[in-house]
Coordinates of C-alpha atoms in Angstrom, one line a residue:
E1 CA 78.8 34.2 -34.2
Q2 CA 77.2 36.5 -31.7
V3 CA 79.0 39.7 -30.9
R4 CA 78.3 42.0 -28.0
I5 CA 78.7 45.6 -28.9
E6 CA 78.7 48.1 -26.0
A7 CA 77.7 51.7 -26.5
Y8 CA 80.2 54.5 -25.8
S9 CA 80.2 58.2 -26.4
E10 CA 82.8 57.6 -29.2
G11 CA 79.9 56.3 -31.2
V12 CA 79.7 52.5 -31.0
A13 CA 76.1 51.4 -30.9
K14 CA 74.5 49.0 -28.5
K15 CA 72.1 46.6 -30.2
N16 CA 71.2 44.2 -27.4
R17 CA 67.8 42.8 -28.3
T18 CA 65.4 40.6 -26.5
V19 CA 62.8 38.5 -28.3
A20 CA 60.2 36.0 -27.2
N21 CA 59.9 32.3 -28.0
D22 CA 57.3 30.5 -26.0
F23 CA 58.0 32.7 -23.0
E24 CA 61.7 32.0 -23.2
R25 CA 63.9 35.1 -23.6
I26 CA 66.6 34.9 -26.2
E27 CA 69.2 37.7 -26.2
Y28 CA 71.3 38.4 -29.3
Y29 CA 73.4 41.2 -30.6
N30 CA 73.1 42.6 -34.1
E31 CA 76.0 43.5 -36.4
S32 CA 77.6 46.9 -35.9
I33 CA 76.0 50.0 -37.2
T34 CA 77.9 52.4 -39.5
E35 CA 79.1 55.6 -37.9
Y36 CA 77.0 57.6 -40.3
D37 CA 73.8 56.4 -38.7
L38 CA 74.9 57.0 -35.1
Y39 CA 73.9 59.8 -32.8
A40 CA 76.3 62.5 -31.9
L41 CA 77.2 62.1 -28.3
D42 CA 79.4 64.9 -27.1
D43 CA 79.7 67.4 -24.3
T44 CA 78.5 70.4 -26.3
E45 CA 75.2 72.1 -25.5
P46 CA 72.4 70.1 -27.1
E47 CA 70.3 71.5 -29.9
T48 CA 67.2 73.3 -28.8
Y49 CA 64.0 73.2 -30.7
G50 CA 61.6 76.0 -31.6
G51 CA 57.9 75.9 -31.0
S52 CA 56.4 74.7 -27.8
N53 CA 59.5 73.3 -26.1
E54 CA 61.4 76.5 -26.5
Q55 CA 58.5 78.4 -24.9
V56 CA 58.2 76.0 -22.0
G57 CA 61.9 75.7 -21.5
I58 CA 62.1 72.0 -21.0
H59 CA 65.5 71.7 -22.7
A60 CA 67.0 73.6 -19.7
Y61 CA 67.3 70.4 -17.8
S62 CA 70.2 69.0 -19.8
E63 CA 72.2 72.2 -20.1
G64 CA 75.6 71.7 -18.5
A65 CA 74.8 68.2 -17.4
R66 CA 77.2 65.4 -18.2
K67 CA 75.3 62.5 -16.6
K68 CA 72.7 61.2 -18.9
P69 CA 69.2 61.5 -17.5
N70 CA 67.0 58.4 -17.2
F71 CA 63.5 58.3 -18.7
V72 CA 60.3 56.6 -17.6
V73 CA 57.3 57.1 -20.0
I74 CA 53.9 56.0 -18.7
I75 CA 51.2 55.7 -21.4
A76 CA 47.5 55.2 -20.5
D77 CA 45.0 53.8 -23.0
D78 CA 41.8 55.8 -23.5
L79 CA 42.3 58.0 -20.4
G80 CA 40.5 61.2 -21.0
Q81 CA 41.9 64.5 -19.8
Q82 CA 38.8 65.2 -17.7
D83 CA 39.2 61.8 -16.0
L84 CA 41.9 63.5 -13.8
A85 CA 41.0 66.0 -11.1
I86 CA 44.0 68.2 -11.9
Y87 CA 42.4 69.2 -15.2
Q88 CA 38.9 69.9 -13.8
K89 CA 37.9 73.4 -13.1
N90 CA 37.2 72.8 -9.5
K91 CA 40.1 70.3 -9.1
T92 CA 37.8 67.7 -7.4
G93 CA 37.5 64.7 -9.5
E94 CA 35.0 61.8 -9.4
Y95 CA 38.0 59.4 -9.7
R96 CA 40.6 59.1 -6.9
T97 CA 44.1 59.7 -8.3
P98 CA 46.3 60.8 -5.4
N99 CA 49.5 59.5 -7.0
I100 CA 48.9 61.4 -10.3
D101 CA 48.1 64.4 -8.2
R102 CA 51.4 64.0 -6.4
L103 CA 53.2 63.7 -9.7
A104 CA 51.5 66.7 -11.1
A105 CA 52.6 68.8 -8.1
K106 CA 56.2 68.2 -9.3
S107 CA 55.6 68.4 -13.0
I108 CA 54.9 70.7 -15.9
N109 CA 51.2 70.1 -16.4
F110 CA 50.1 70.8 -20.0
D111 CA 46.5 72.0 -20.0
H112 CA 46.3 71.9 -23.8
A113 CA 47.9 68.6 -24.8
Y114 CA 46.5 66.8 -27.7
S115 CA 46.9 63.4 -29.4
T116 CA 47.4 63.5 -33.1
H117 CA 44.4 61.3 -33.7
P118 CA 41.4 60.2 -31.6
R119 CA 42.2 56.5 -31.9
C120 CA 45.0 54.1 -30.8
I121 CA 47.1 53.1 -33.8
P122 CA 47.6 56.5 -35.5
S123 CA 48.3 58.3 -32.2
R124 CA 50.9 55.7 -31.1
V125 CA 52.6 56.0 -34.5
S126 CA 53.1 59.7 -33.7
L127 CA 54.3 59.0 -30.2
L128 CA 56.9 56.5 -31.3
T129 CA 58.2 58.5 -34.4
G130 CA 57.4 62.1 -33.7
K131 CA 55.5 62.3 -37.0
Y132 CA 51.9 62.9 -37.9
P133 CA 49.9 59.7 -38.8
A134 CA 49.1 61.1 -42.3
R135 CA 52.7 60.4 -43.2
F136 CA 52.1 56.7 -42.7
D137 CA 48.7 56.7 -44.5
V138 CA 47.0 55.8 -41.3
P139 CA 43.7 57.9 -41.3
D140 CA 42.1 55.6 -38.7
D141 CA 42.6 52.4 -36.8
I142 CA 43.4 49.6 -39.3
D143 CA 43.0 46.6 -37.1
F144 CA 41.0 43.4 -36.6
P145 CA 38.1 43.0 -36.7
Y146 CA 37.2 46.3 -38.5
S147 CA 39.3 45.7 -41.7
S148 CA 40.9 42.9 -43.6
K149 CA 43.8 45.2 -44.1
Y150 CA 46.4 45.4 -41.3
F151 CA 48.5 48.5 -40.6
T152 CA 52.1 47.5 -40.7
F153 CA 54.6 49.8 -39.1
D154 CA 57.4 50.9 -41.5
P155 CA 60.5 49.3 -40.0
R156 CA 62.7 52.0 -41.7
Q157 CA 61.3 54.6 -39.3
L158 CA 63.5 55.6 -36.4
T159 CA 61.6 55.2 -33.2
F160 CA 62.6 56.9 -30.0
G161 CA 63.5 53.4 -28.8
E162 CA 66.1 53.2 -31.5
A163 CA 67.2 56.7 -30.9
F164 CA 68.0 56.1 -27.2
Q165 CA 69.4 52.6 -27.9
R166 CA 71.9 54.1 -30.3
G167 CA 72.6 56.8 -27.8
G168 CA 73.9 54.3 -25.3
Y169 CA 70.6 53.8 -23.3
D170 CA 69.2 50.5 -22.0
T171 CA 65.7 50.4 -23.4
T172 CA 62.6 48.5 -22.3
F173 CA 59.0 48.4 -23.6
I174 CA 56.3 47.0 -21.4
G175 CA 52.7 46.6 -22.4
K176 CA 50.6 47.7 -25.3
W177 CA 52.4 48.1 -28.7
H178 CA 49.6 47.9 -31.3
L179 CA 51.7 48.8 -34.3
S180 CA 52.3 45.4 -35.9
N181 CA 50.4 42.7 -37.9
P182 CA 49.2 40.0 -35.5
K183 CA 49.4 37.5 -38.4
N184 CA 53.2 38.0 -38.7
L185 CA 55.3 37.8 -35.6
W186 CA 58.5 37.6 -37.5
D187 CA 58.5 40.9 -39.5
K188 CA 60.7 43.8 -38.3
T189 CA 57.9 45.9 -36.9
W190 CA 57.7 44.6 -33.3
P191 CA 59.3 46.4 -30.4
W192 CA 62.2 44.0 -30.1
D193 CA 63.2 45.1 -33.6
Q194 CA 62.4 48.8 -33.1
G195 CA 65.0 49.7 -30.5
F196 CA 64.0 48.0 -27.3
N197 CA 66.4 45.7 -25.6
R198 CA 63.7 43.9 -23.7
T199 CA 59.9 43.7 -24.0
Y200 CA 57.2 42.3 -21.8
G201 CA 53.4 41.8 -22.1
I202 CA 53.0 42.7 -25.8
S203 CA 49.6 41.7 -27.2
V204 CA 49.2 40.2 -30.7
K205 CA 46.2 42.5 -31.1
G206 CA 45.3 45.9 -29.9
N207 CA 44.5 44.8 -26.3
Q208 CA 44.4 41.8 -24.1
G209 CA 41.3 39.7 -23.7
N210 CA 41.0 39.9 -19.9
Y211 CA 42.4 42.0 -17.1
F212 CA 42.7 39.1 -14.8
S213 CA 45.3 36.3 -15.2
P214 CA 45.7 34.4 -17.5
Y215 CA 44.6 37.5 -19.5
T216 CA 43.8 35.7 -22.8
K217 CA 40.5 35.4 -24.5
D218 CA 39.4 34.8 -28.1
G219 CA 43.0 35.0 -29.4
Y220 CA 44.0 38.2 -27.6
D221 CA 47.2 36.7 -26.4
L222 CA 50.2 38.3 -24.6
I223 CA 53.1 36.8 -26.5
N224 CA 56.1 37.3 -24.3
F225 CA 54.7 37.3 -20.9
K226 CA 54.3 34.6 -18.3
P227 CA 51.1 35.4 -16.3
D228 CA 51.2 35.6 -12.5
P229 CA 48.9 33.2 -10.6
E230 CA 45.3 33.2 -11.7
G231 CA 43.3 36.2 -10.7
T232 CA 46.3 38.6 -10.8
Y233 CA 45.3 42.0 -12.1
L234 CA 47.2 43.0 -15.3
T235 CA 47.8 46.6 -14.4
D236 CA 49.4 45.4 -11.2
Q237 CA 51.6 42.8 -12.9
L238 CA 52.8 45.2 -15.5
T239 CA 53.8 47.5 -12.7
D240 CA 55.6 44.6 -10.9
V241 CA 57.6 44.0 -14.1
T242 CA 58.4 47.7 -14.5
N243 CA 59.8 47.9 -11.0
S244 CA 61.9 44.8 -11.5
V245 CA 63.3 46.3 -14.7
L246 CA 64.2 49.5 -12.8
T247 CA 66.1 47.5 -10.2
R248 CA 68.0 45.7 -12.9
V249 CA 69.0 48.7 -15.0
K250 CA 69.5 51.3 -12.2
D251 CA 73.2 51.6 -12.8
D252 CA 73.0 52.4 -16.5
P253 CA 71.2 55.2 -18.4
F254 CA 67.8 53.8 -19.2
L255 CA 64.5 54.4 -21.1
V256 CA 61.6 52.4 -19.7
V257 CA 58.2 52.7 -21.4
L258 CA 55.2 51.4 -19.4
S259 CA 52.4 51.3 -21.9
H260 CA 49.4 50.2 -19.9
Y261 CA 46.3 48.5 -21.4
A262 CA 44.3 50.4 -18.8
V263 CA 41.8 52.0 -19.0
H264 CA 40.7 50.4 -22.3
L265 CA 37.8 48.0 -22.5
P266 CA 36.9 45.4 -21.2
L267 CA 35.6 47.1 -18.1
Q268 CA 37.2 45.0 -15.3
A269 CA 38.7 46.0 -12.0
P270 CA 39.4 44.5 -8.5
Q271 CA 36.1 44.1 -6.7
K272 CA 37.3 45.9 -3.6
E273 CA 37.9 49.1 -5.5
I274 CA 34.6 48.7 -7.4
D275 CA 32.7 48.4 -4.1
E276 CA 34.3 51.6 -2.8
Y277 CA 33.0 53.6 -5.7
Q278 CA 29.6 52.0 -5.8
S279 CA 29.0 53.0 -2.2
L280 CA 29.3 56.7 -3.2
P281 CA 26.1 58.7 -4.0
T282 CA 27.6 59.9 -7.3
Y283 CA 27.5 56.3 -8.7
N284 CA 23.8 55.8 -7.9
K285 CA 22.6 58.6 -10.2
E286 CA 20.3 57.7 -13.1
Y287 CA 22.2 57.3 -16.4
I288 CA 21.8 60.3 -18.6
A289 CA 23.1 61.0 -22.1
N290 CA 22.9 63.6 -24.8
V291 CA 21.4 62.6 -28.1
E292 CA 22.6 64.9 -30.8
N293 CA 23.9 64.7 -34.4
N294 CA 23.5 60.9 -34.3
E295 CA 25.7 60.7 -31.3
F296 CA 25.2 59.3 -27.8
T297 CA 27.4 61.1 -25.3
K298 CA 27.7 60.2 -21.6
K299 CA 27.2 63.2 -19.4
Y300 CA 28.3 61.9 -16.0
R301 CA 31.4 60.1 -14.8
N302 CA 29.4 57.5 -12.8
N303 CA 30.7 54.1 -13.9
A304 CA 32.1 52.4 -10.7
V305 CA 34.1 49.8 -12.6
Y306 CA 35.8 52.4 -14.9
A307 CA 36.5 54.5 -11.8
A308 CA 38.2 51.6 -10.2
M309 CA 40.3 51.0 -13.3
V310 CA 41.5 54.7 -13.2
T311 CA 42.4 54.3 -9.5
S312 CA 44.3 51.1 -10.3
F313 CA 46.2 53.0 -13.0
D314 CA 46.9 55.7 -10.5
R315 CA 48.2 53.1 -8.0
S316 CA 50.6 51.9 -10.7
V317 CA 52.0 55.4 -11.2
G318 CA 52.5 55.8 -7.5
R319 CA 54.4 52.5 -7.2
V320 CA 56.7 53.4 -10.0
M321 CA 57.4 56.8 -8.4
D322 CA 58.1 55.1 -5.1
K323 CA 60.5 52.6 -6.7
L324 CA 62.5 55.4 -8.3
E325 CA 62.8 57.1 -4.9
E326 CA 63.7 53.8 -3.2
L327 CA 66.5 53.2 -5.8
G328 CA 67.8 56.7 -5.5
L329 CA 66.9 57.5 -9.1
S330 CA 64.4 60.3 -8.7
E331 CA 66.9 63.1 -9.0
N332 CA 68.1 61.9 -12.4
T333 CA 65.0 60.5 -13.9
I334 CA 62.5 62.3 -16.2
V335 CA 59.0 61.0 -15.9
I336 CA 56.4 61.6 -18.7
L337 CA 52.8 60.6 -18.4
T338 CA 50.2 60.8 -21.2
S339 CA 47.4 59.0 -23.0
D340 CA 46.9 57.9 -26.6
N341 CA 43.5 59.6 -27.0
G342 CA 40.4 60.9 -25.1
G343 CA 38.1 58.8 -23.0
L344 CA 35.4 56.5 -24.4
S345 CA 32.3 58.6 -23.9
T346 CA 30.5 58.7 -27.3
S347 CA 28.8 56.3 -29.7
S348 CA 27.3 56.9 -33.1
Y349 CA 24.0 55.4 -34.3
K350 CA 22.4 56.5 -37.6
K351 CA 18.9 55.5 -36.7
I352 CA 15.6 57.3 -37.2
N353 CA 14.5 56.7 -33.6
L354 CA 17.6 57.4 -31.7
M355 CA 16.1 57.2 -28.2
K356 CA 14.5 53.8 -29.0
E357 CA 17.9 52.6 -30.1
W358 CA 19.6 54.1 -27.1
K359 CA 17.3 52.2 -24.7
R360 CA 17.8 49.0 -26.6
N361 CA 21.6 49.1 -27.0
R362 CA 23.3 47.9 -23.9
N363 CA 26.8 48.7 -25.1
A364 CA 25.9 52.3 -25.7
R365 CA 24.4 52.6 -22.3
K366 CA 27.5 51.3 -20.7
L367 CA 29.9 53.9 -22.1
P368 CA 32.6 54.1 -19.4
T369 CA 33.2 57.8 -18.8
S370 CA 32.4 61.4 -19.7
N371 CA 34.7 64.0 -21.1
S372 CA 32.4 66.8 -20.1
P373 CA 32.7 69.8 -20.5
L374 CA 34.7 68.8 -23.5
R375 CA 32.6 67.6 -26.5
A376 CA 32.4 63.9 -27.5
G377 CA 35.2 61.4 -26.9
K378 CA 37.4 58.7 -28.4
G379 CA 36.9 58.4 -32.1
W380 CA 35.8 62.0 -32.6
L381 CA 38.0 65.0 -33.6
Y382 CA 36.3 67.2 -31.0
E383 CA 38.2 68.2 -27.9
G384 CA 36.9 65.2 -25.9
G385 CA 38.5 62.8 -28.5
I386 CA 41.9 64.3 -28.7
R387 CA 42.6 66.3 -25.5
V388 CA 44.8 64.2 -23.3
P389 CA 46.7 64.5 -20.0
M390 CA 50.4 65.3 -20.3
L391 CA 52.8 65.7 -17.3
I392 CA 56.6 66.0 -17.5
R393 CA 58.5 65.8 -14.2
A394 CA 62.2 66.6 -14.6
P395 CA 64.7 67.7 -11.9
G396 CA 65.6 71.3 -12.4
I397 CA 62.3 72.3 -14.0
K398 CA 59.9 74.4 -12.0
P399 CA 56.5 72.7 -11.6
R400 CA 53.7 74.7 -13.1
S401 CA 50.7 74.5 -15.4
H402 CA 51.2 75.6 -19.0
S403 CA 48.6 76.6 -21.6
C404 CA 50.9 76.2 -24.6
P405 CA 49.4 73.8 -27.1
V406 CA 51.4 70.6 -27.5
T407 CA 50.9 67.2 -29.1
I408 CA 52.2 63.7 -28.3
A409 CA 54.3 64.0 -31.4
D410 CA 56.4 66.6 -29.4
I411 CA 57.4 64.0 -26.8
Y412 CA 60.0 62.3 -29.0
P413 CA 62.1 65.4 -29.9
T414 CA 61.7 66.8 -26.4
M415 CA 63.2 63.6 -24.9
L416 CA 66.1 63.8 -27.4
D417 CA 66.7 67.4 -26.4
M418 CA 66.7 66.6 -22.7
A419 CA 69.1 63.7 -23.2
G420 CA 71.4 65.7 -25.4
L421 CA 70.9 63.5 -28.5
S422 CA 70.5 64.6 -32.0
L423 CA 68.7 63.1 -35.0
P424 CA 70.5 62.3 -38.2
P425 CA 69.7 64.9 -40.9
S426 CA 67.6 62.4 -42.8
Q427 CA 65.1 61.9 -40.0
H428 CA 62.2 64.2 -40.5
K429 CA 59.9 64.9 -37.6
D430 CA 56.8 66.9 -37.1
G431 CA 57.0 67.2 -33.4
K432 CA 58.9 70.0 -31.8

């Protein structure tokens, strides 16, 4: 028997889940959750946290507010901090990002935001749980084809999806998940079992095989997603889905996570935008790289395809912001933008003749971006590998830049604080 359980402030939990079966959506409702596990939802002032949030004062938004704020979390993949003009010293970037610039003008802009790891899986574990990846024994990416061992997310962990779902929020996850074993679609580690009412565009592996519909290649399938007509660009379709969801859930408190595959490899973008960048003098410079400590590091941001991918991501951000405005949701919606790690700018080759190898290796020569002046990039524990963009736009908070060091593990508890939700005593977290 299927039972629908609505969530009220008295403490009844909503467990509406959406799963995928050959692109057919099946909705079901789990059994009730004991009161012991539920979040306290009352009208008292929410708990405030020490550390960076206390210094920044983000918790001020929810003080005295009875209406629950909505949340939109936008996650880029491999977007380096220096890919955005707002973080560059002269504020003039090689990549055009007018919509992110517009968002930044209304946000707290964290100049010293860090991922908890320079690779995808460990950093995403932190983002979803508020804990450091070492607690999960995830020292690096454990994923096909690099290892025969797959990382499996511990289903006992309380993700922020579950936290908000139990707090009466409608929750949606769209795009890259990368925390489950692609060989087992029926364990309890997938987003539909980790607190998200509905999911779209989840890949069985770390990324999709192609940015253009039908998106699949060599087994990199999207398992609960019906592609748009052939040739549709994935970044655009994920944005279409996001805006459709916002229209659907606009009357209820919601958490929508848009986890883009962009700007991760493969390097693919709409040709019109590629042509616009290739016509600029910057993108005709000779390719130059540093060769130091067995590393190849790209010095210039001069890859027109990657630039077009960044601009496509920026366009997505703008469309989501415009939809919130159109639906009258901007004044009660908190928008968070970040990336899982730094940009892909560096490769390592333990060869005697590094320059010979450099000239011979086409993949190394096609590194997509540069994190300069930060050192190295994705995969390295230098600034270029772990320094990420982080913007938080919330009504009632003064827009400004902030130099206080923060990590993506801080996002989870900060969101709870702003929503007036509390963690059960048993839920440890490293984020503040």
